[in-house]
Phi, psi and omega in degrees: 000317170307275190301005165260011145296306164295333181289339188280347197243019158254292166260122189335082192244171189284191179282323187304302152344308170288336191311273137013278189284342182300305203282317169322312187300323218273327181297294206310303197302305193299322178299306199300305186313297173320335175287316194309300162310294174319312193278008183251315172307305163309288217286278202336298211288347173290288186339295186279339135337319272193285147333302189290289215284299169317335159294314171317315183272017197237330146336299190280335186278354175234016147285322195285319175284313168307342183273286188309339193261294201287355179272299187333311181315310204289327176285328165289337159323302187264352150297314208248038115286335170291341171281358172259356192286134191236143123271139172291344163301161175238356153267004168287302180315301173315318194275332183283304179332319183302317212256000182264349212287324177265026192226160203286150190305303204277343194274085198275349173302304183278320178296354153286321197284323216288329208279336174265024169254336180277003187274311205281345179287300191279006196281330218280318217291317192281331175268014134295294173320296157333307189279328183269352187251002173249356189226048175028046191216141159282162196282172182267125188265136180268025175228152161288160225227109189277149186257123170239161175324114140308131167227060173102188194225099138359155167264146193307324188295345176252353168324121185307326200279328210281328205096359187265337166328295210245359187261296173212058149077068152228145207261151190275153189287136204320158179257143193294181178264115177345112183272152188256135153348126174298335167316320224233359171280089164328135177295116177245149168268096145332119186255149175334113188286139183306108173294112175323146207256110208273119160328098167293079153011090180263140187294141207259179200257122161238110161285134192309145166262158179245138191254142175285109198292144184287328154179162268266168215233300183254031166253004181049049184249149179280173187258145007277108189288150194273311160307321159291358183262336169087076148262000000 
């Protein structure tokens, strides 16, 4: 419109003629609204689309968070059964203890790794034994070892390599006594041995003889009388 405005006032134009560029413009103006409008009518219908998949995701992000809040209950449950957990080895026990000592309430992932390297530490610790206590060889110790006497091959139940020992708690039996060098054998005096304790003769029961009358007193018959017996 401006510029048919301006063109009408370089060149001389009728009346009809301005009408004429007015209604061109005023058309040209309603198509750009109409465009407009339709692109205002998309964008609307984007939106709310758009709104709709974000309610949708905001459905799903507090299902997804209610999951994590009940996996988490459950993964702090079960760390603080692993924290409850005793072994009767007691340095495997000890080592897991060590190894739970730095580590968070929730991180159940590591309270797994620590409990199932002490598990697999002690099965091997145990087929090692097993395997040196069925092929006569002692385990191999990552300590010096103090040397003691041999006194023989053990009964299994007291055996050190077996474990029973320490499982339940029973102590093995003294090992006999060391015989010492005749250099290091004290001079002992045989001493008098203690005299059995001589036993007072008690007098023994001598039976009375029964003496036999020679004859019968009242029938003046010799004995044995034949009336007293009632022939």
């Amino acid at each position: 419109m401006a510029q048919s405005l301006h063109t009408s006032s370089l060149v001389p134009m009728g009346f009809a003629a301005r009408i004429r560029a007015l209604e061109d413009a005023q058309k040209e103006q309603a198509d750009k609204q109409k465009k407009q409008e339709d692109r205002f009518e998309v964008l609307e219908k984007e939106v709310a689309t758009k709104d709709r998949k974000i309610e949708a995701l905001e459905t799903k992000l507090a299902a997804l968070e209610q999951v994590n809040k009940e996996r988490a209950s459950r993964h702090t449950s079960a760390v603080a059964h692993f924290r409850a957990l005793r072994f009767s080895h007691k340095e495997a026990r000890e080592a897991f203890l060590q190894q739970i000592t730095c580590l968070e309430k929730d991180e159940f992932e590591r309270h797994m790794c620590a409990f199932a390297t002490t598990v697999s530490t002690i099965l091997n610790h145990e087929q090692c034994s097993h395997q040196g206590f069925v092929h006569n060889q002692p385990p191999v110790a990552t300590y010096p070892e103090i040397a003691y006497p041999f006194y023989g091959q053990q009964p299994p139940a007291y055996h050190h390599y077996g474990g029973y020992q320490y499982q339940y708690q029973q102590p093995p039996p003294p090992p006999p006594p060391l015989p010492l060098p005749p250099q290091l054998q004290p001079q002992l005096q045989p001493q008098p041995q203690p005299q059995p304790q001589q036993q007072q003769q008690q007098p023994q029961h001598v039976p009375t003889k029964v003496v036999e009358p020679a004859c019968c007193a009242p029938h003046n018959k010799p004995h044995p009388c034949q009336l007293c017996r009632g022939w």
